[in-house]
Amino acid sequence: MSALARAAACRRPQTPSAFPLLLPTQHRPLHTSSSSTSPPPRPPTAYSQTTSNLLIGAHTRVLYQGFTGRQATANAAASIAWGTNVVGGVSPGRSGTHETLGLPVLGSVREAAAALRPDATAIFVAADQTAAAIEEAVQAEIGLVVAVAEHVPMRDMLRVHDVLRTQSRTRLVGANSPGIVAPRGRCRVGFQPLGVFSPGKVGIAAKSGTLSYEVAASTTRAGLGQSLCVGVGGDVLAGTDMCEALGVLLRDDATEAVALVGELGGVGELEAAELIREYRRSGGRKPIVALLAGLGVESERVIGHAGAFWEKRTELARTKQRALEDIGVSLVTHPSEMGEVIKRKLQNDSKHMSDQDQQSRGEFLWTGFDADKGAVTQGQIDPAMVENRLEHSLQRNDISYQWDSSTSCHGITIDVDRSDRRLVAMVEKPGVRTRPVGVRHSSSIHDDDNAVALLTQELGDLRPSSSQKGGSLAPMPAQDTTQRLVRAMTELMHDPFLNTFRATLHIDQHALNNTGELLVRGYSLKPVPVVPAAPNSRCQIRDPVEAEAATHGITHFSLPTEPHQRRCIGVLSNGAGLAMNMIDALHAELGRRRVAAGGRGAEEDVAVANFLDTGGKATSETISRCLGWILRDERVRVVFVNIFGGIIRGDVIAEGLIMALKEMRQGGAVCGQGTGRAAVPLVVRIRGTREKEGQALLAESGLDGVYVFDDFHRAADMAVELAKDARIDDSKL
């Protein structure tokens, strides 16, 4: 019997209790979806004293790491032209003057810090070099560090946070963050598209980059502008989280209103809700409007970027929605609505949202989509190989393994606490039905010893009683044994072959001998959501279209539908948050229509077919590929392309769409898709950088069946109408 099968036979408790791998000072719930208790406030730490470093402006002196690279050079040039005070940069092994920008180049961050006195640094290096670059900036005591790279290994970020929590000089934003921008001071540290920002009064805290750009554009159109925009990023271990960014905006005198952009994954939005509750109790009156992405695609898989997934012990996006609504935060369906909603709130309009808007955010949002059916199985690496590596890890740490399913087992799991940005140990006890709890900590050189002592005490419950042994109680487990257990399980988290699983070791009351040594009775392996499109991903993807997309670094997968739903909308977007929100908004529109039709209209047969996020790879060639992947799905009757031009220009997207359609309609094949699908109509919504040029290119292309919009809701209406009216029998399958 394989270890996976053996583990399945092990009797597992319903709910775990948890304790940390660091010194405990306060117990805090690791939220469960059934929990109604608000998280307690965070205790102050050395690192929490650095949040004021986020208040950048005209005074901020900005450094670049990776300065001579192509991306950093282009980014710095644009920031300088906008008004950012860039003072120079670092390129290891080089010194002198940047040949394009004419600014100083130094060989190390320490040299640059001494010579240039920077207040902030933008890290533009590869993912595998990012952690070392952050650590170098922390050692140089630079006040603000922004890391933009995606797919930084979690083991590297755990190491970074071990460093950050012990100091009070440096604040990190990222990794996987678009950065931070202060339009009032013309200061950008990151890569946000500058054209959508304008000096003003709205502060933005966002997990999603593209959605934050949409919100910025919306508030600019409304004449409000922005004071500060913090892109906290989409990773599990964010240097600055939603709650911390919100706290800065609520305290900032230049910020008169706040826009929050959250999504599924983690509990940051719940902590933000509790912070808002306390802010209101203390008399705070700033209007706060929120958007939550991922309501319609919740599943135990990564939705585009590393942190966007739902875990069973964390709140669903719907729970976050209710928590924010309960404290009076207005929620919008789409970011383009943000500007006008905030404007009305600032004008003390008593009716902030129409009745129809309220419906779309409440009961109708979920009509037509069963979230439980959204848990799409994600292929993983070979389980047999994982089993072997796990058992070898136990052997290396002198822990014995002897399978025995005859008794009730405790389970021990090492996992990541997103809020505390560290590893925690989860102990599952048979018959115990309490919520998991994490433990806040204060750093000290004795943290590891205290953690091991706490774990030793917890495992002491496993000692055989005197009646079992016929004598006195067996001794407590030795601390060195517990330390080996922690070390073995932490190795599993850091092993690049094993970190796509969470391993739970099972021990029972017969697993501790008279000397306190530990005997593992079994284990189970639970797949962890990973990003299949990430570089060096070892994930085995079974779906051929999804696998092909992943080879190009693009996240694409099908969504489940009912058998009768054959008039589907294929969707394509350039950003995980934008794609999640697009699906949410389409579900809301379909829900409204179904209710209005009394369940008897053609809308019953319409659904959303897929999730597709091109990320920053939305070139003409990749757009052509993406269109072909979508059209391989026989359910698709219309394709809805929703692009916000930030880094990627709107005219480039338009060129890719025109090229793909012309190839198909002239008899060519796009990604294996021949002329049989050429008649599928295309609805395109383009906003952002060079939006007018992109819209004009499509309008003047002479292609039939292409509908171009700048307003999202009009585009969504058209997509639903086209899907509803599609003739199934006329489509070549």
XYZ file of C-alpha atoms in Angstrom:
733
model
C 0.000 0.000 0.000
C 1.380 3.443 -0.939
C 1.915 6.063 1.711
C -0.862 8.154 0.197
C -3.284 5.252 0.553
C -2.039 4.486 4.045
C -2.553 8.086 5.057
C -6.101 8.024 3.752
C -6.842 5.194 6.178
C -5.578 7.194 9.126
C -8.347 8.573 11.318
C -8.058 12.335 11.092
C -9.599 14.921 13.461
C -12.108 17.448 12.219
C -10.335 20.658 13.155
C -6.710 21.337 14.136
C -5.272 23.457 16.877
C -2.110 25.317 16.059
C 0.932 26.858 17.646
C 3.900 28.694 16.175
C 7.499 28.023 15.452
C 8.345 31.296 17.198
C 8.018 32.669 20.743
C 4.334 33.090 21.647
C 2.975 36.309 23.105
C -0.622 36.369 21.845
C -2.969 33.792 20.401
C -4.707 34.776 17.159
C -7.185 32.744 15.105
C -6.086 31.342 11.785
C -9.503 32.084 10.333
C -11.881 29.359 9.300
C -14.772 29.862 6.935
C -17.254 29.137 9.690
C -15.740 31.681 12.029
C -17.667 34.780 12.961
C -15.100 36.225 15.334
C -13.082 39.206 14.182
C -9.302 38.887 14.332
C -7.742 40.719 17.271
C -5.496 43.703 16.576
C -1.885 42.984 15.804
C 0.603 43.611 18.567
C 3.278 46.203 17.768
C 6.561 44.852 16.430
C 9.816 46.404 15.315
C 8.822 45.975 11.677
C 5.401 47.571 12.206
C 7.185 50.831 13.041
C 8.244 51.165 9.386
C 4.806 51.689 7.782
C 5.317 55.467 7.631
C 8.084 54.807 5.090
C 5.284 54.225 2.563
C 4.550 57.968 2.496
C 6.742 58.812 -0.472
C 6.684 62.113 -2.339
C 8.752 64.785 -4.040
C 11.312 64.479 -1.235
C 11.969 60.773 -1.900
C 15.377 59.916 -3.368
C 14.988 56.735 -5.428
C 17.678 54.144 -6.156
C 17.498 51.250 -8.635
C 18.963 47.764 -8.158
C 19.642 46.072 -11.471
C 20.027 49.615 -12.818
C 21.754 48.875 -16.127
C 19.216 46.269 -17.217
C 16.861 47.088 -20.077
C 13.684 47.133 -17.973
C 15.177 49.197 -15.160
C 16.638 51.697 -17.625
C 13.322 52.206 -19.417
C 11.424 52.410 -16.141
C 13.836 54.915 -14.617
C 13.720 57.099 -17.729
C 9.909 57.247 -17.596
C 9.904 57.966 -13.859
C 12.454 60.758 -14.261
C 10.425 62.311 -17.079
C 7.363 62.237 -14.805
C 9.222 63.978 -11.996
C 10.567 61.212 -9.740
C 13.870 62.046 -8.060
C 15.998 59.115 -9.262
C 19.514 59.511 -7.864
C 21.289 56.522 -9.410
C 21.533 52.783 -9.176
C 23.417 49.597 -8.468
C 24.839 47.035 -10.855
C 27.149 44.450 -9.229
C 30.725 44.695 -10.423
C 30.183 47.997 -12.214
C 30.847 51.616 -11.390
C 30.721 54.872 -13.256
C 27.896 56.613 -15.080
C 24.808 55.127 -16.738
C 25.413 55.497 -20.462
C 21.774 56.366 -21.200
C 20.603 58.235 -18.121
C 23.838 59.909 -17.058
C 23.324 58.927 -13.415
C 25.816 57.283 -11.023
C 26.217 53.494 -11.109
C 27.775 51.791 -8.084
C 28.793 48.220 -7.428
C 26.887 47.569 -4.201
C 23.893 48.878 -2.302
C 26.078 49.761 0.677
C 28.253 51.984 -1.538
C 25.173 53.546 -3.122
C 23.563 54.189 0.262
C 26.660 56.020 1.479
C 27.188 58.046 -1.696
C 23.627 58.793 -2.837
C 21.599 58.728 0.430
C 18.489 57.082 -1.105
C 15.165 56.889 0.723
C 13.784 54.097 -1.468
C 15.030 51.440 -3.840
C 13.308 49.704 -6.754
C 14.546 46.149 -7.295
C 14.495 45.120 -10.956
C 16.298 41.767 -10.870
C 15.279 38.181 -11.635
C 13.134 36.225 -9.181
C 15.996 34.008 -8.017
C 18.091 37.100 -7.197
C 15.346 39.135 -5.540
C 15.682 37.874 -1.962
C 19.413 38.584 -1.880
C 18.789 42.061 -3.311
C 16.181 42.761 -0.614
C 18.542 41.580 2.117
C 21.303 43.812 0.757
C 18.956 46.818 0.878
C 17.901 45.960 4.443
C 21.533 45.732 5.531
C 22.101 49.185 4.019
C 19.078 50.457 6.016
C 17.234 51.922 3.026
C 13.808 53.032 4.237
C 11.602 51.602 1.476
C 12.281 48.567 -0.711
C 10.018 47.710 -3.649
C 10.441 44.269 -5.270
C 8.544 43.782 -8.529
C 9.627 40.266 -9.563
C 7.037 37.503 -9.755
C 7.600 33.861 -8.715
C 10.152 34.555 -5.973
C 10.524 31.197 -4.154
C 8.591 31.058 -0.891
C 11.583 29.675 0.988
C 13.504 32.819 -0.026
C 10.724 35.123 1.184
C 10.499 33.266 4.500
C 14.185 34.026 4.968
C 13.601 37.684 4.045
C 10.824 38.024 6.618
C 13.019 36.475 9.295
C 15.354 39.413 8.650
C 12.641 42.081 8.370
C 10.908 41.285 11.656
C 14.079 41.953 13.645
C 14.603 45.553 12.428
C 12.792 48.892 12.370
C 14.462 50.780 9.512
C 13.236 49.173 6.285
C 9.731 48.603 4.891
C 9.223 46.120 2.026
C 6.554 46.325 -0.677
C 6.316 43.095 -2.692
C 7.530 40.864 -4.039
C 5.265 40.497 -7.078
C 4.128 44.091 -6.644
C 3.603 46.830 -9.244
C 5.027 49.193 -6.647
C 3.928 52.403 -5.007
C 3.149 55.762 -6.570
C 2.388 59.209 -5.098
C 0.900 61.434 -7.829
C 0.938 64.493 -5.552
C 4.721 64.283 -5.335
C 5.239 62.837 -8.834
C 7.079 59.915 -7.262
C 6.936 56.345 -8.564
C 8.818 53.355 -7.187
C 7.661 50.487 -9.401
C 6.150 50.104 -12.843
C 2.569 51.428 -12.654
C 1.393 53.094 -15.897
C 1.812 56.791 -15.206
C -0.811 57.966 -17.687
C -3.749 56.893 -15.494
C -2.622 58.801 -12.398
C -3.297 62.409 -11.437
C -2.648 64.374 -8.217
C -5.634 64.209 -5.909
C -7.306 62.894 -2.794
C -8.038 59.136 -3.138
C -5.718 56.580 -1.570
C -5.618 53.110 -3.147
C -4.524 49.844 -1.508
C -4.666 46.908 -3.902
C -3.603 43.303 -4.284
C -4.136 43.387 -8.054
C -2.020 45.633 -10.248
C -4.371 45.884 -13.223
C -7.400 46.505 -11.016
C -5.524 49.285 -9.210
C -4.798 50.895 -12.584
C -8.497 50.678 -13.418
C -9.379 52.327 -10.105
C -6.803 55.066 -10.681
C -8.191 55.739 -14.156
C -11.736 55.807 -12.767
C -10.873 58.310 -10.036
C -8.977 60.424 -12.564
C -12.015 60.513 -14.871
C -14.147 61.521 -11.887
C -11.845 64.474 -11.229
C -10.679 63.132 -7.860
C -7.120 62.030 -8.553
C -4.977 60.047 -6.144
C -2.850 60.808 -3.114
C -1.045 57.469 -2.797
C -1.432 54.067 -4.465
C 0.124 51.043 -2.743
C 0.239 47.839 -4.765
C 0.713 45.240 -2.039
C 1.073 42.508 -4.652
C -0.318 39.054 -5.118
C 2.133 36.836 -3.235
C 1.396 34.771 -0.140
C 4.136 36.487 1.887
C 3.672 40.175 1.078
C 6.129 42.652 2.561
C 3.259 45.078 3.153
C -0.241 43.658 3.363
C -3.679 45.140 2.795
C -4.235 46.032 6.447
C -0.917 47.858 6.791
C -1.441 49.848 3.588
C -4.964 50.759 4.687
C -3.707 51.961 8.062
C -1.289 54.358 6.378
C -4.023 55.758 4.116
C -6.419 56.269 7.019
C -3.760 58.251 8.900
C -2.563 60.243 5.880
C -3.845 63.845 5.926
C -3.558 64.105 2.124
C -5.943 61.170 1.651
C -9.644 62.052 1.871
C -11.110 58.743 0.658
C -9.857 55.175 0.302
C -10.322 52.543 -2.399
C -9.594 48.929 -1.384
C -9.012 46.241 -3.997
C -8.959 42.736 -2.529
C -9.378 39.229 -3.828
C -9.688 35.625 -2.760
C -6.834 34.171 -0.726
C -5.597 35.047 2.743
C -7.344 37.013 5.481
C -5.950 40.502 4.914
C -9.327 41.909 3.922
C -10.872 40.624 7.167
C -8.139 42.284 9.180
C -8.757 45.434 7.144
C -12.467 45.224 7.995
C -11.643 45.081 11.702
C -9.297 48.049 11.322
C -12.088 50.011 9.617
C -14.460 49.081 12.450
C -12.028 50.523 15.002
C -11.446 53.568 12.787
C -15.189 54.276 12.702
C -15.502 53.779 16.466
C -12.806 56.386 17.002
C -14.683 58.904 14.852
C -12.929 58.405 11.501
C -15.095 59.585 8.605
C -13.114 58.983 5.408
C -15.286 57.265 2.764
C -14.087 53.729 1.992
C -15.157 51.828 -1.126
C -14.019 48.286 -1.922
C -13.847 45.778 -4.737
C -13.292 42.039 -4.207
C -12.128 39.891 -7.111
C -12.460 36.131 -7.355
C -16.007 35.654 -6.084
C -16.819 33.465 -9.061
C -13.677 31.364 -9.419
C -12.941 30.121 -5.910
C -11.149 26.798 -5.847
C -8.069 25.234 -4.335
C -5.846 26.286 -7.193
C -3.871 29.419 -7.953
C -5.888 31.960 -9.921
C -3.141 33.699 -11.860
C -0.676 34.719 -9.153
C 0.744 32.948 -6.172
C -1.449 34.341 -3.405
C -4.813 34.187 -5.178
C -6.247 30.906 -3.979
C -8.697 29.776 -1.355
C -7.636 27.444 1.443
C -10.172 25.606 3.576
C -8.922 27.274 6.744
C -9.165 30.805 5.357
C -12.166 32.913 4.532
C -13.936 32.745 1.223
C -14.117 35.961 -0.763
C -17.840 36.015 0.003
C -17.095 36.100 3.738
C -14.809 39.062 3.145
C -17.605 40.721 1.189
C -20.037 40.313 4.081
C -17.481 41.523 6.631
C -16.901 44.742 4.701
C -20.600 45.330 4.060
C -21.378 44.808 7.756
C -19.216 47.800 8.691
C -20.703 50.062 6.034
C -18.085 49.758 3.297
C -19.659 50.154 -0.150
C -18.704 47.468 -2.653
C -18.663 47.925 -6.418
C -18.902 45.263 -9.097
C -16.294 46.757 -11.423
C -13.372 49.152 -10.804
C -14.631 51.599 -13.425
C -17.447 52.456 -10.972
C -15.073 53.489 -8.174
C -14.592 57.110 -9.161
C -18.253 58.090 -9.272
C -19.153 56.140 -6.116
C -16.360 57.804 -4.131
C -17.269 61.188 -5.589
C -20.865 60.844 -4.390
C -19.681 59.773 -0.958
C -17.404 62.779 -0.689
C -20.353 64.970 -1.662
C -22.414 63.345 1.118
C -24.904 61.914 -1.363
C -27.351 59.908 0.750
C -27.955 57.403 -2.047
C -24.495 56.174 -2.964
C -25.577 53.286 -5.167
C -28.631 52.510 -7.211
C -30.946 49.651 -6.252
C -29.702 47.765 -9.288
C -26.100 48.151 -8.147
C -27.008 46.838 -4.701
C -28.653 43.790 -6.278
C -25.579 42.966 -8.317
C -23.395 42.954 -5.216
C -25.733 40.793 -3.194
C -27.997 37.904 -4.014
C -27.627 38.008 -7.787
C -23.859 37.808 -7.830
C -23.881 34.054 -7.348
C -26.815 33.159 -9.575
C -25.716 30.707 -12.215
C -22.437 29.599 -10.664
C -21.865 26.938 -8.053
C -18.567 27.670 -6.340
C -18.312 24.100 -5.082
C -18.050 22.905 -8.684
C -15.113 25.215 -9.287
C -12.519 23.062 -7.549
C -10.644 21.999 -10.648
C -8.054 19.299 -10.007
C -4.559 20.583 -10.604
C -1.915 18.094 -11.727
C 1.097 17.728 -9.475
C 4.504 16.106 -9.506
C 4.895 12.343 -9.079
C 3.550 11.382 -5.602
C 5.852 8.347 -5.367
C 8.899 10.591 -5.668
C 7.484 12.882 -2.975
C 6.924 9.913 -0.647
C 10.526 8.790 -1.044
C 11.940 12.246 -0.373
C 9.709 12.653 2.686
C 10.830 9.364 4.214
C 14.476 10.205 3.492
C 14.013 13.559 5.247
C 12.764 11.745 8.349
C 15.700 9.347 8.226
C 18.218 12.201 7.910
C 16.824 13.667 11.117
C 16.863 10.354 13.025
C 13.085 9.999 13.180
C 11.786 6.453 12.934
C 8.885 5.531 10.683
C 6.624 2.533 11.328
C 3.143 2.405 9.747
C 0.295 1.598 12.154
C -3.346 2.538 11.468
C -4.783 0.754 14.506
C -4.934 3.799 16.772
C -6.212 7.345 16.667
C -3.503 9.727 15.518
C -2.338 13.241 16.166
C -1.279 15.036 12.992
C 1.497 17.610 12.695
C 1.708 19.946 9.699
C 4.011 22.859 8.928
C 2.227 25.613 7.008
C 2.481 29.327 6.206
C 0.673 32.023 8.188
C 0.131 34.824 5.672
C -0.564 37.484 8.294
C 2.518 36.774 10.395
C 4.603 35.924 7.304
C 6.169 32.849 8.869
C 5.824 29.124 9.295
C 3.455 27.704 11.902
C 3.006 24.187 13.201
C -0.517 22.772 13.109
C -1.305 19.983 15.607
C -4.481 18.017 14.919
C -5.903 16.208 17.940
C -8.481 13.416 17.725
C -11.823 14.561 19.090
C -10.789 18.195 19.523
C -13.176 20.546 17.721
C -11.581 23.924 18.400
C -10.554 26.437 15.777
C -6.935 26.523 14.695
C -4.998 29.269 16.449
C -1.744 30.868 15.459
C 0.520 32.659 17.870
C 1.894 36.143 17.511
C 5.449 36.589 18.647
C 8.167 39.002 19.617
C 11.566 38.294 18.187
C 14.489 37.249 20.362
C 17.555 35.102 20.007
C 15.763 32.383 22.002
C 12.741 32.136 19.705
C 13.690 28.751 18.272
C 14.274 27.223 21.713
C 10.929 28.494 22.994
C 9.133 27.183 19.937
C 10.627 23.743 20.405
C 9.721 23.813 24.102
C 6.135 24.675 23.231
C 5.937 21.878 20.689
C 7.462 19.478 23.205
C 4.772 20.410 25.730
C 2.051 19.905 23.125
C 3.369 16.467 22.213
C 3.493 15.603 25.903
C -0.225 14.859 25.685
C 0.775 11.710 23.823
C 2.485 10.134 26.814
C 0.994 6.770 27.757
C -0.875 6.959 31.065
C 0.209 4.996 34.138
C -2.658 2.560 33.601
C -1.386 1.842 30.119
C 2.149 1.295 31.282
C 1.409 -0.189 34.675
C 3.537 2.420 36.356
C 4.361 6.094 36.411
C 3.931 8.446 33.515
C 6.387 8.154 30.670
C 8.771 11.089 30.333
C 8.064 14.094 28.163
C 9.482 13.895 24.644
C 13.047 15.116 24.502
C 13.466 18.626 23.111
C 16.133 17.470 20.699
C 13.617 14.952 19.307
C 11.074 17.713 18.802
C 13.739 19.881 17.228
C 14.528 17.126 14.740
C 10.829 16.839 13.932
C 10.552 20.582 13.244
C 13.734 20.517 11.184
C 12.524 17.581 9.107
C 9.173 19.181 8.351
C 10.703 22.562 7.576
C 12.959 20.810 5.080
C 9.834 19.614 3.316
C 8.613 23.202 2.979
C 11.935 24.326 1.526
C 12.509 21.339 -0.766
C 11.795 22.520 -4.356
C 10.387 19.074 -5.160
C 8.169 18.884 -2.085
C 6.842 22.408 -1.658
C 3.867 21.653 -3.911
C 2.582 19.393 -1.100
C 1.830 19.899 2.578
C 2.904 16.854 4.531
C 1.144 15.829 7.741
C 2.952 13.381 10.018
C 0.790 11.097 12.170
C 1.772 9.988 15.657
C -0.184 8.251 18.419
C 0.035 7.488 22.137
C 2.289 4.533 21.449
C 4.687 6.619 19.379
C 6.727 7.893 22.338
C 8.934 5.371 24.048
C 10.172 5.516 27.631
C 13.048 7.812 26.672
C 10.780 10.275 24.898
C 11.894 9.344 21.381
C 9.359 9.842 18.590
C 8.040 7.230 16.182
C 6.019 8.420 13.175
C 3.067 6.097 12.434
C 2.038 7.483 9.040
C 1.717 10.563 6.921
C -0.537 12.200 4.363
C 0.263 14.483 1.434
C -2.079 17.276 0.380
C -1.412 19.103 -2.910
C -0.859 22.832 -2.481
C -2.069 25.290 -5.120
C 0.845 26.287 -7.353
C 1.266 28.447 -10.429
C 1.557 26.038 -13.384
C 2.824 28.855 -15.619
C 5.628 29.814 -13.221
C 9.215 29.374 -14.428
C 10.716 26.018 -13.397
C 7.309 24.751 -12.277
C 7.349 20.983 -11.751
C 3.574 20.781 -11.901
C 2.263 18.117 -14.280
C -0.755 19.568 -16.113
C -3.142 17.026 -17.571
C -5.260 19.301 -19.749
C -3.377 19.747 -23.067
C -4.575 23.310 -23.696
C -3.764 24.412 -20.157
C -0.370 22.718 -20.422
C 0.384 24.451 -23.715
C -0.567 27.820 -22.239
C 1.682 27.183 -19.221
C 4.686 26.593 -21.487
C 4.203 30.176 -22.677
C 3.867 31.491 -19.108
C 0.112 32.074 -19.403
C -2.541 30.888 -16.935
C -5.555 29.404 -18.711
C -8.114 26.839 -17.561
C -11.728 25.911 -18.194
C -14.549 26.650 -15.771
C -17.258 24.053 -15.102
C -20.725 24.581 -16.572
C -24.031 22.720 -16.587
C -24.681 20.337 -19.524
C -27.338 22.638 -20.990
C -25.041 25.678 -20.921
C -23.670 25.499 -24.456
C -23.811 29.221 -25.231
C -20.658 30.192 -23.380
C -18.541 33.315 -23.265
C -14.798 32.811 -23.609
C -12.817 35.463 -21.737
C -9.320 36.896 -22.153
C -7.706 39.531 -19.956
C -4.251 40.883 -19.111
C -4.028 40.459 -15.356
C -5.168 37.940 -12.760
C -7.260 40.426 -10.806
C -8.753 41.877 -13.977
C -9.655 38.382 -15.213
C -11.210 37.370 -11.872
C -13.248 40.560 -11.703
C -14.342 40.137 -15.322
C -15.801 36.724 -14.501
C -17.472 38.098 -11.358
C -19.084 40.949 -13.304
C -20.350 38.600 -16.018
C -21.893 36.345 -13.369
C -23.581 39.396 -11.854
C -24.989 40.445 -15.233
C -26.228 36.921 -15.974
C -27.769 36.743 -12.500
C -29.728 39.948 -13.004
C -30.996 38.777 -16.372
C -32.048 35.351 -15.078
C -34.014 36.840 -12.232
C -35.689 39.322 -14.571
C -36.612 36.493 -16.964
C -37.991 34.356 -14.156
C -35.681 31.468 -15.026
C -37.263 30.991 -18.437
C -34.969 33.018 -20.712
C -32.096 32.031 -22.968
C -29.749 33.401 -20.282
C -30.107 30.035 -18.532
C -27.936 28.522 -21.273
C -25.193 31.179 -21.025
C -22.126 30.799 -18.796
C -18.477 31.808 -18.597
C -16.235 29.180 -20.164
C -12.737 29.883 -18.884
C -10.159 31.911 -17.009
C -7.273 33.344 -19.041
C -4.668 35.782 -17.776
C -1.985 36.844 -20.243
C -0.161 38.777 -17.525
C 2.540 41.007 -18.977
C 2.886 38.798 -22.034
C 0.048 40.319 -24.070
C 1.933 40.796 -27.345
C 0.427 40.374 -30.810
C 1.724 36.802 -30.977
C 0.476 35.729 -27.548
C -2.943 37.295 -28.103
C -3.223 35.237 -31.284
C -2.327 32.069 -29.366
C -4.761 32.869 -26.563
C -7.617 33.364 -28.978
C -6.888 29.976 -30.491
C -6.847 28.253 -27.087
C -10.207 29.760 -26.181
C -11.803 28.721 -29.465
C -10.789 25.093 -28.986
C -13.549 24.981 -26.367
C -16.678 23.852 -28.216
C -18.920 25.621 -25.697
C -17.661 29.090 -26.673
C -20.019 31.169 -28.839
C -18.491 34.612 -28.257
C -15.083 35.809 -27.059
C -14.915 38.763 -24.664
C -11.502 40.470 -24.547
C -11.044 42.875 -21.623
C -7.748 44.764 -21.693
C -6.451 47.564 -19.548
C -3.379 49.000 -21.201
C -0.793 49.581 -18.525
C 2.588 48.231 -19.509
C 0.987 46.626 -22.578
C -0.385 49.199 -25.004
C -3.927 49.033 -26.303
C -2.834 49.284 -29.929
C -0.548 46.239 -29.529
C -3.490 44.201 -28.260
C -5.624 45.380 -31.165
C -2.941 44.369 -33.675
C -2.781 40.871 -32.181
C -6.537 40.424 -32.369
C -6.693 41.653 -35.968
C -3.844 39.346 -36.992
C -5.463 36.293 -35.382
C -8.877 36.937 -36.913
C -7.476 37.550 -40.380
C -5.502 34.298 -40.260
C -8.586 32.359 -39.235
C -10.874 33.946 -41.775
C -8.379 33.498 -44.582
C -8.159 29.784 -43.922
C -5.118 29.728 -41.654
C -4.944 27.896 -38.361
C -4.431 29.565 -35.014
C -3.256 27.169 -32.297
C -4.844 24.215 -34.074
C -8.068 26.097 -34.720
C -9.118 26.169 -38.369
C -11.715 28.178 -40.243
C -14.657 26.405 -38.626
C -14.621 28.808 -35.668
C -13.916 31.981 -37.651
C -17.509 33.197 -37.366
C -17.374 33.459 -33.564
C -17.928 37.155 -32.734
C -15.428 39.155 -30.710
C -16.316 41.775 -28.091
C -13.341 43.948 -27.200
C -13.088 46.432 -24.366
C -9.836 48.416 -24.320
C -8.939 51.100 -21.773
C -5.663 52.585 -20.566
C -2.480 53.262 -22.496
C -3.195 54.113 -26.154
C -6.803 53.009 -25.788
C -8.074 55.320 -28.536
C -5.480 54.042 -30.990
C -6.399 50.441 -30.215
C -10.110 51.100 -30.570
C -9.532 52.889 -33.884
C -7.437 50.034 -35.284
C -10.210 47.536 -34.576
C -12.969 49.806 -35.847
C -11.101 50.434 -39.105
C -9.991 46.824 -39.651
C -12.984 45.973 -41.819
C -13.531 42.739 -39.885
C -17.116 41.634 -39.393
C -18.337 40.474 -36.005
C -15.959 42.664 -33.985
C -17.587 44.953 -31.395
C -15.412 47.578 -29.718
C -16.169 49.384 -26.434
C -14.458 51.459 -23.786
C -17.194 50.928 -21.177
C -17.078 47.531 -19.469
C -20.781 47.173 -18.724
C -21.811 47.946 -22.314
C -19.274 45.392 -23.525
C -20.558 42.779 -21.047
C -24.150 43.394 -22.157
C -23.140 42.845 -25.777
C -21.237 39.635 -24.964
C -24.252 38.195 -23.137
C -26.619 39.186 -25.956
C -24.412 37.590 -28.608
C -24.027 34.387 -26.589
C -27.756 34.235 -25.854
C -28.655 34.602 -29.537
C -26.043 32.140 -30.835
C -27.413 29.288 -32.920
C -25.973 26.059 -31.603
C -26.766 23.984 -34.672
C -24.939 26.355 -36.991
C -21.646 26.057 -35.128
C -19.037 23.593 -36.283
C -17.989 21.546 -33.302
